[in-house]
mmCIF file of C-alpha atoms and ligand atoms in Angstrom:
data_model
loop_
_atom_site.group_PDB
_atom_site.id
_atom_site.type_symbol
_atom_site.label_atom_id
_atom_site.label_comp_id
_atom_site.label_asym_id
_atom_site.label_seq_id
_atom_site.Cartn_x
_atom_site.Cartn_y
_atom_site.Cartn_z
ATOM 1 C CA MET K 1306 59.373 -14.014 -50.749
ATOM 2 C CA LYS K 1307 57.970 -16.308 -48.063
ATOM 3 C CA ILE K 1308 57.820 -14.647 -44.696
ATOM 4 C CA ILE K 1309 56.731 -15.801 -41.266
ATOM 5 C CA MET K 1310 55.870 -13.345 -38.534
ATOM 6 C CA LEU K 1311 56.827 -14.362 -34.980
ATOM 7 C CA GLY K 1312 56.167 -12.628 -31.751
ATOM 8 C CA ALA K 1313 53.862 -12.662 -28.757
ATOM 9 C CA PRO K 1314 50.165 -12.000 -29.226
ATOM 10 C CA GLY K 1315 49.806 -8.227 -29.418
ATOM 11 C CA ALA K 1316 53.421 -7.607 -30.462
ATOM 12 C CA GLY K 1317 52.084 -5.926 -33.607
ATOM 13 C CA LYS K 1318 52.972 -8.675 -36.032
ATOM 14 C CA GLY K 1319 49.560 -8.430 -37.711
ATOM 15 C CA THR K 1320 49.962 -4.715 -38.419
ATOM 16 C CA GLN K 1321 53.469 -5.258 -39.792
ATOM 17 C CA ALA K 1322 52.319 -8.286 -41.823
ATOM 18 C CA LYS K 1323 49.696 -6.139 -43.520
ATOM 19 C CA LYS K 1324 52.257 -3.467 -44.358
ATOM 20 C CA ILE K 1325 54.636 -6.057 -45.795
ATOM 21 C CA ALA K 1326 51.824 -7.570 -47.858
ATOM 22 C CA ASP K 1327 50.909 -4.125 -49.243
ATOM 23 C CA LYS K 1328 54.441 -3.115 -50.098
ATOM 24 C CA TRP K 1329 55.479 -6.395 -51.743
ATOM 25 C CA GLN K 1330 52.025 -7.195 -53.143
ATOM 26 C CA ILE K 1331 51.869 -10.644 -51.601
ATOM 27 C CA PRO K 1332 48.950 -12.202 -49.698
ATOM 28 C CA HIS K 1333 48.688 -11.678 -45.950
ATOM 29 C CA ILE K 1334 47.558 -14.996 -44.429
ATOM 30 C CA SER K 1335 46.391 -14.685 -40.857
ATOM 31 C CA THR K 1336 45.169 -17.926 -39.244
ATOM 32 C CA GLY K 1337 43.515 -15.859 -36.495
ATOM 33 C CA ASP K 1338 41.500 -13.972 -39.167
ATOM 34 C CA ILE K 1339 40.600 -17.226 -40.895
ATOM 35 C CA PHE K 1340 39.281 -18.669 -37.614
ATOM 36 C CA ARG K 1341 37.372 -15.497 -36.787
ATOM 37 C CA ALA K 1342 35.771 -15.443 -40.256
ATOM 38 C CA ASN K 1343 34.726 -19.078 -39.684
ATOM 39 C CA ILE K 1344 33.310 -18.261 -36.295
ATOM 40 C CA LYS K 1345 31.347 -15.389 -37.764
ATOM 41 C CA ASN K 1346 29.978 -17.622 -40.484
ATOM 42 C CA GLY K 1347 29.111 -20.349 -37.973
ATOM 43 C CA THR K 1348 31.116 -23.058 -39.760
ATOM 44 C CA GLU K 1349 32.060 -26.323 -38.073
ATOM 45 C CA LEU K 1350 35.716 -25.249 -38.063
ATOM 46 C CA GLY K 1351 34.709 -21.939 -36.464
ATOM 47 C CA ASN K 1352 32.652 -23.632 -33.727
ATOM 48 C CA LYS K 1353 35.559 -25.943 -32.897
ATOM 49 C CA ALA K 1354 38.191 -23.163 -32.974
ATOM 50 C CA LYS K 1355 36.119 -20.857 -30.752
ATOM 51 C CA GLU K 1356 36.200 -23.261 -27.837
ATOM 52 C CA TYR K 1357 39.983 -22.951 -27.688
ATOM 53 C CA MET K 1358 40.303 -19.300 -28.691
ATOM 54 C CA ASP K 1359 37.981 -18.018 -25.980
ATOM 55 C CA LYS K 1360 40.142 -19.787 -23.362
ATOM 56 C CA GLY K 1361 43.372 -18.351 -24.707
ATOM 57 C CA LEU K 1362 44.487 -21.766 -25.885
ATOM 58 C CA LEU K 1363 45.896 -22.787 -29.260
ATOM 59 C CA VAL K 1364 43.560 -24.500 -31.705
ATOM 60 C CA PRO K 1365 44.857 -28.091 -32.188
ATOM 61 C CA ASP K 1366 47.503 -28.521 -34.920
ATOM 62 C CA GLU K 1367 45.289 -30.828 -36.980
ATOM 63 C CA LEU K 1368 42.709 -28.065 -37.408
ATOM 64 C CA VAL K 1369 45.218 -25.554 -38.701
ATOM 65 C CA VAL K 1370 47.988 -27.307 -40.606
ATOM 66 C CA ASP K 1371 46.034 -28.533 -43.668
ATOM 67 C CA LEU K 1372 44.196 -25.240 -43.862
ATOM 68 C CA VAL K 1373 47.458 -23.293 -44.236
ATOM 69 C CA VAL K 1374 49.223 -25.833 -46.447
ATOM 70 C CA ASP K 1375 46.238 -25.714 -48.855
ATOM 71 C CA ARG K 1376 46.121 -21.914 -48.715
ATOM 72 C CA VAL K 1377 49.798 -21.405 -49.650
ATOM 73 C CA LYS K 1378 49.340 -23.684 -52.655
ATOM 74 C CA GLN K 1379 46.802 -21.256 -54.181
ATOM 75 C CA GLU K 1380 47.745 -19.281 -57.262
ATOM 76 C CA ASP K 1381 48.010 -15.904 -55.578
ATOM 77 C CA CYS K 1382 50.883 -17.282 -53.479
ATOM 78 C CA VAL K 1383 53.282 -17.911 -56.367
ATOM 79 C CA ASN K 1384 55.365 -14.839 -55.559
ATOM 80 C CA GLY K 1385 55.305 -15.528 -51.868
ATOM 81 C CA TYR K 1386 53.209 -14.603 -48.850
ATOM 82 C CA VAL K 1387 53.394 -13.384 -45.308
ATOM 83 C CA LEU K 1388 52.129 -15.784 -42.633
ATOM 84 C CA ASP K 1389 50.791 -14.120 -39.539
ATOM 85 C CA GLY K 1390 50.000 -16.354 -36.574
ATOM 86 C CA PHE K 1391 51.281 -19.550 -38.190
ATOM 87 C CA PRO K 1392 53.270 -21.585 -37.346
ATOM 88 C CA ARG K 1393 52.702 -21.421 -33.587
ATOM 89 C CA THR K 1394 54.089 -24.808 -32.615
ATOM 90 C CA ILE K 1395 57.098 -26.876 -33.641
ATOM 91 C CA PRO K 1396 54.866 -29.525 -35.313
ATOM 92 C CA GLN K 1397 53.190 -26.747 -37.369
ATOM 93 C CA ALA K 1398 56.605 -25.450 -38.455
ATOM 94 C CA GLU K 1399 57.736 -28.926 -39.419
ATOM 95 C CA ALA K 1400 54.550 -29.525 -41.403
ATOM 96 C CA LEU K 1401 55.035 -26.256 -43.271
ATOM 97 C CA ASP K 1402 58.692 -27.082 -43.993
ATOM 98 C CA ALA K 1403 57.736 -30.545 -45.212
ATOM 99 C CA ALA K 1404 55.109 -29.076 -47.558
ATOM 100 C CA LEU K 1405 57.577 -26.502 -48.886
ATOM 101 C CA ASN K 1406 60.411 -29.058 -49.229
ATOM 102 C CA ALA K 1407 58.189 -31.227 -51.347
ATOM 103 C CA ILE K 1408 58.041 -28.452 -53.946
ATOM 104 C CA GLY K 1409 61.696 -27.386 -53.567
ATOM 105 C CA GLU K 1410 60.933 -24.207 -51.612
ATOM 106 C CA LYS K 1411 61.679 -22.821 -48.176
ATOM 107 C CA VAL K 1412 60.828 -20.029 -45.779
ATOM 108 C CA ASP K 1413 62.978 -16.950 -46.589
ATOM 109 C CA TYR K 1414 62.569 -14.962 -43.391
ATOM 110 C CA ALA K 1415 61.098 -15.496 -39.949
ATOM 111 C CA ILE K 1416 60.716 -12.020 -38.500
ATOM 112 C CA ASN K 1417 60.522 -11.934 -34.713
ATOM 113 C CA VAL K 1418 58.816 -8.787 -33.448
ATOM 114 C CA GLU K 1419 60.129 -8.443 -29.904
ATOM 115 C CA VAL K 1420 58.011 -6.879 -27.145
ATOM 116 C CA PRO K 1421 58.266 -7.592 -23.398
ATOM 117 C CA ASP K 1422 55.256 -9.102 -21.656
ATOM 118 C CA GLU K 1423 54.473 -5.951 -19.564
ATOM 119 C CA ASN K 1424 54.027 -3.887 -22.761
ATOM 120 C CA ILE K 1425 51.840 -6.576 -24.296
ATOM 121 C CA ILE K 1426 49.341 -6.604 -21.429
ATOM 122 C CA ASN K 1427 49.002 -2.799 -21.607
ATOM 123 C CA ARG K 1428 48.622 -2.849 -25.343
ATOM 124 C CA MET K 1429 46.047 -5.596 -25.603
ATOM 125 C CA SER K 1430 43.642 -4.038 -23.165
ATOM 126 C CA GLY K 1431 43.477 -1.025 -25.529
ATOM 127 C CA ARG K 1432 42.885 -3.104 -28.644
ATOM 128 C CA ARG K 1433 39.497 -2.894 -30.348
ATOM 129 C CA ALA K 1434 38.178 -5.050 -33.179
ATOM 130 C CA CYS K 1435 35.343 -4.412 -35.589
ATOM 131 C CA VAL K 1436 32.394 -6.849 -35.115
ATOM 132 C CA ALA K 1437 31.676 -6.808 -38.851
ATOM 133 C CA CYS K 1438 34.944 -6.721 -40.840
ATOM 134 C CA GLY K 1439 37.481 -7.718 -38.179
ATOM 135 C CA ALA K 1440 39.706 -4.611 -38.636
ATOM 136 C CA THR K 1441 41.737 -3.927 -35.480
ATOM 137 C CA TYR K 1442 42.541 -0.634 -33.842
ATOM 138 C CA HIS K 1443 44.016 0.672 -30.567
ATOM 139 C CA ILE K 1444 42.419 3.353 -28.423
ATOM 140 C CA VAL K 1445 45.799 5.119 -28.108
ATOM 141 C CA HIS K 1446 48.054 3.936 -30.930
ATOM 142 C CA ILE K 1447 45.636 3.359 -33.812
ATOM 143 C CA PRO K 1448 42.493 5.360 -32.948
ATOM 144 C CA THR K 1449 39.466 5.449 -35.214
ATOM 145 C CA LYS K 1450 38.072 8.737 -36.540
ATOM 146 C CA VAL K 1451 34.924 8.278 -34.448
ATOM 147 C CA GLU K 1452 35.356 6.540 -31.097
ATOM 148 C CA GLY K 1453 33.989 2.969 -31.021
ATOM 149 C CA VAL K 1454 33.145 2.970 -34.766
ATOM 150 C CA CYS K 1455 35.088 1.173 -37.537
ATOM 151 C CA ASP K 1456 36.747 3.497 -40.047
ATOM 152 C CA ARG K 1457 36.339 0.943 -42.830
ATOM 153 C CA CYS K 1458 32.715 -0.160 -42.456
ATOM 154 C CA ASN K 1459 31.141 1.961 -39.709
ATOM 155 C CA ALA K 1460 30.255 -1.057 -37.556
ATOM 156 C CA GLN K 1461 30.738 -1.233 -33.770
ATOM 157 C CA LEU K 1462 34.137 -1.925 -32.174
ATOM 158 C CA ILE K 1463 34.558 -4.357 -29.298
ATOM 159 C CA LEU K 1464 37.258 -5.723 -26.994
ATOM 160 C CA ARG K 1465 37.626 -9.287 -28.302
ATOM 161 C CA ASP K 1466 37.143 -12.092 -25.721
ATOM 162 C CA ASP K 1467 40.670 -13.246 -26.437
ATOM 163 C CA ASP K 1468 42.074 -9.722 -25.711
ATOM 164 C CA LYS K 1469 40.590 -9.556 -22.201
ATOM 165 C CA PRO K 1470 43.313 -9.300 -19.515
ATOM 166 C CA GLU K 1471 42.853 -12.790 -17.976
ATOM 167 C CA THR K 1472 42.867 -14.376 -21.444
ATOM 168 C CA VAL K 1473 45.914 -12.307 -22.501
ATOM 169 C CA LYS K 1474 47.891 -13.670 -19.540
ATOM 170 C CA LYS K 1475 46.930 -17.190 -20.540
ATOM 171 C CA ARG K 1476 47.853 -16.496 -24.190
ATOM 172 C CA LEU K 1477 51.285 -15.196 -23.072
ATOM 173 C CA ASP K 1478 51.895 -18.405 -21.074
ATOM 174 C CA VAL K 1479 50.906 -20.464 -24.085
ATOM 175 C CA TYR K 1480 53.165 -18.300 -26.302
ATOM 176 C CA HIS K 1481 56.241 -18.822 -24.086
ATOM 177 C CA GLU K 1482 55.615 -22.520 -23.797
ATOM 178 C CA GLN K 1483 54.612 -23.491 -27.329
ATOM 179 C CA THR K 1484 55.570 -20.689 -29.785
ATOM 180 C CA GLN K 1485 58.822 -19.267 -28.420
ATOM 181 C CA PRO K 1486 60.711 -22.498 -29.262
ATOM 182 C CA LEU K 1487 60.202 -21.490 -32.914
ATOM 183 C CA ILE K 1488 62.797 -18.759 -32.402
ATOM 184 C CA ASP K 1489 65.494 -21.411 -31.941
ATOM 185 C CA TYR K 1490 63.987 -23.528 -34.715
ATOM 186 C CA TYR K 1491 64.263 -20.713 -37.316
ATOM 187 C CA THR K 1492 67.637 -19.540 -35.908
ATOM 188 C CA GLU K 1493 68.962 -23.016 -36.634
ATOM 189 C CA LYS K 1494 67.552 -22.787 -40.183
ATOM 190 C CA GLY K 1495 69.436 -19.479 -40.598
ATOM 191 C CA VAL K 1496 66.318 -17.420 -41.469
ATOM 192 C CA LEU K 1497 65.512 -15.683 -38.154
ATOM 193 C CA VAL K 1498 65.674 -11.905 -38.034
ATOM 194 C CA GLU K 1499 64.675 -9.738 -35.077
ATOM 195 C CA VAL K 1500 63.173 -6.283 -34.814
ATOM 196 C CA ASP K 1501 62.375 -4.190 -31.747
ATOM 197 C CA GLY K 1502 58.574 -4.051 -31.533
ATOM 198 C CA THR K 1503 58.415 -1.480 -28.727
ATOM 199 C CA VAL K 1504 59.036 1.518 -30.998
ATOM 200 C CA GLU K 1505 56.526 3.333 -33.239
ATOM 201 C CA MET K 1506 54.755 1.241 -35.863
ATOM 202 C CA GLU K 1507 56.462 3.056 -38.767
ATOM 203 C CA GLU K 1508 59.857 2.632 -37.145
ATOM 204 C CA VAL K 1509 59.289 -1.095 -36.798
ATOM 205 C CA PHE K 1510 58.327 -1.244 -40.421
ATOM 206 C CA GLY K 1511 61.416 0.758 -41.374
ATOM 207 C CA ALA K 1512 63.580 -1.863 -39.661
ATOM 208 C CA ILE K 1513 61.752 -4.633 -41.537
ATOM 209 C CA VAL K 1514 62.170 -2.900 -44.906
ATOM 210 C CA LYS K 1515 65.924 -2.562 -44.212
ATOM 211 C CA ILE K 1516 66.129 -6.305 -43.614
ATOM 212 C CA LEU K 1517 63.999 -7.376 -46.591
ATOM 213 C CA GLY K 1518 65.482 -4.767 -48.973
ATOM 214 C CA GLU K 1519 63.500 -2.068 -50.791
HETATM 215 P P1 AMP J 2240 45.709 -14.276 -33.522
HETATM 216 O O1 AMP J 2240 44.704 -13.365 -34.109
HETATM 217 O O2 AMP J 2240 46.814 -14.682 -34.469
HETATM 218 O O3 AMP J 2240 46.288 -13.804 -32.212
HETATM 219 O O4 AMP J 2240 44.940 -15.663 -33.163
HETATM 220 C C1 AMP J 2240 43.840 -15.686 -32.293
HETATM 221 C C2 AMP J 2240 43.682 -17.104 -31.729
HETATM 222 O O5 AMP J 2240 43.438 -18.014 -32.815
HETATM 223 C C3 AMP J 2240 44.882 -17.682 -31.036
HETATM 224 O O6 AMP J 2240 44.932 -17.285 -29.670
HETATM 225 C C4 AMP J 2240 44.600 -19.181 -31.131
HETATM 226 O O7 AMP J 2240 43.618 -19.604 -30.285
HETATM 227 C C5 AMP J 2240 44.042 -19.275 -32.550
HETATM 228 N N1 AMP J 2240 45.126 -19.491 -33.558
HETATM 229 C C6 AMP J 2240 45.503 -18.668 -34.561
HETATM 230 N N2 AMP J 2240 46.506 -19.166 -35.238
HETATM 231 C C7 AMP J 2240 46.782 -20.416 -34.686
HETATM 232 C C8 AMP J 2240 47.717 -21.417 -34.962
HETATM 233 N N3 AMP J 2240 48.630 -21.303 -35.955
HETATM 234 N N4 AMP J 2240 47.702 -22.535 -34.180
HETATM 235 C C9 AMP J 2240 46.815 -22.676 -33.186
HETATM 236 N N5 AMP J 2240 45.928 -21.731 -32.865
HETATM 237 C C10 AMP J 2240 45.851 -20.605 -33.606
#
């Protein structure tokens, strides 16, 4: 099963993508996580990506397309995968489709997690990320056992630069301009499904399970 998660930044698509990956035992591929790992390791890709990410802008297509196309060709992807944060532009979607077409495959579902902008801004300011392992939490919705400390690895939690309110507003503008057109794109392909992302996390997941089948 090849799944794409769509939705504004902070809509909860990452959380749902992880749950899908766990239930169906397929890899969760997050381009944001890949970039953050590269930034942490000080790679050339990381340094280039950071310039854009810190401003709330998208990393240029040429830095992300090959990376994802190569990743989905790896052996652990034979039974499918869930893409989180990719594609984010029409050219990225076209590049993915072209790569899949070439091997006689296609995207099965594009799941749009719908959340209005006002909710997003509230949510993102409460988001916290681990400086060491990248795990994400929320001070209200997904609290850690000890405040400010990662449950997984005990490292410190921070508000990511790209989750700061002024950057979030910019990211939402970019989302509406460049990523929202993908909703029409995947509707035309007949694979778009929508879930209400404003309800509790487990309820959102329940709606997704209903769509994908047990
Ligand atoms: P995310 O964790 O998915 O919200 O991604 C964080 C940031 O990484 C985004 O705001 C972009 O700057 C960058 N990014 C992640 N995925 C992509 C993509 N597919 N295309 C361009 N930029 C991306």
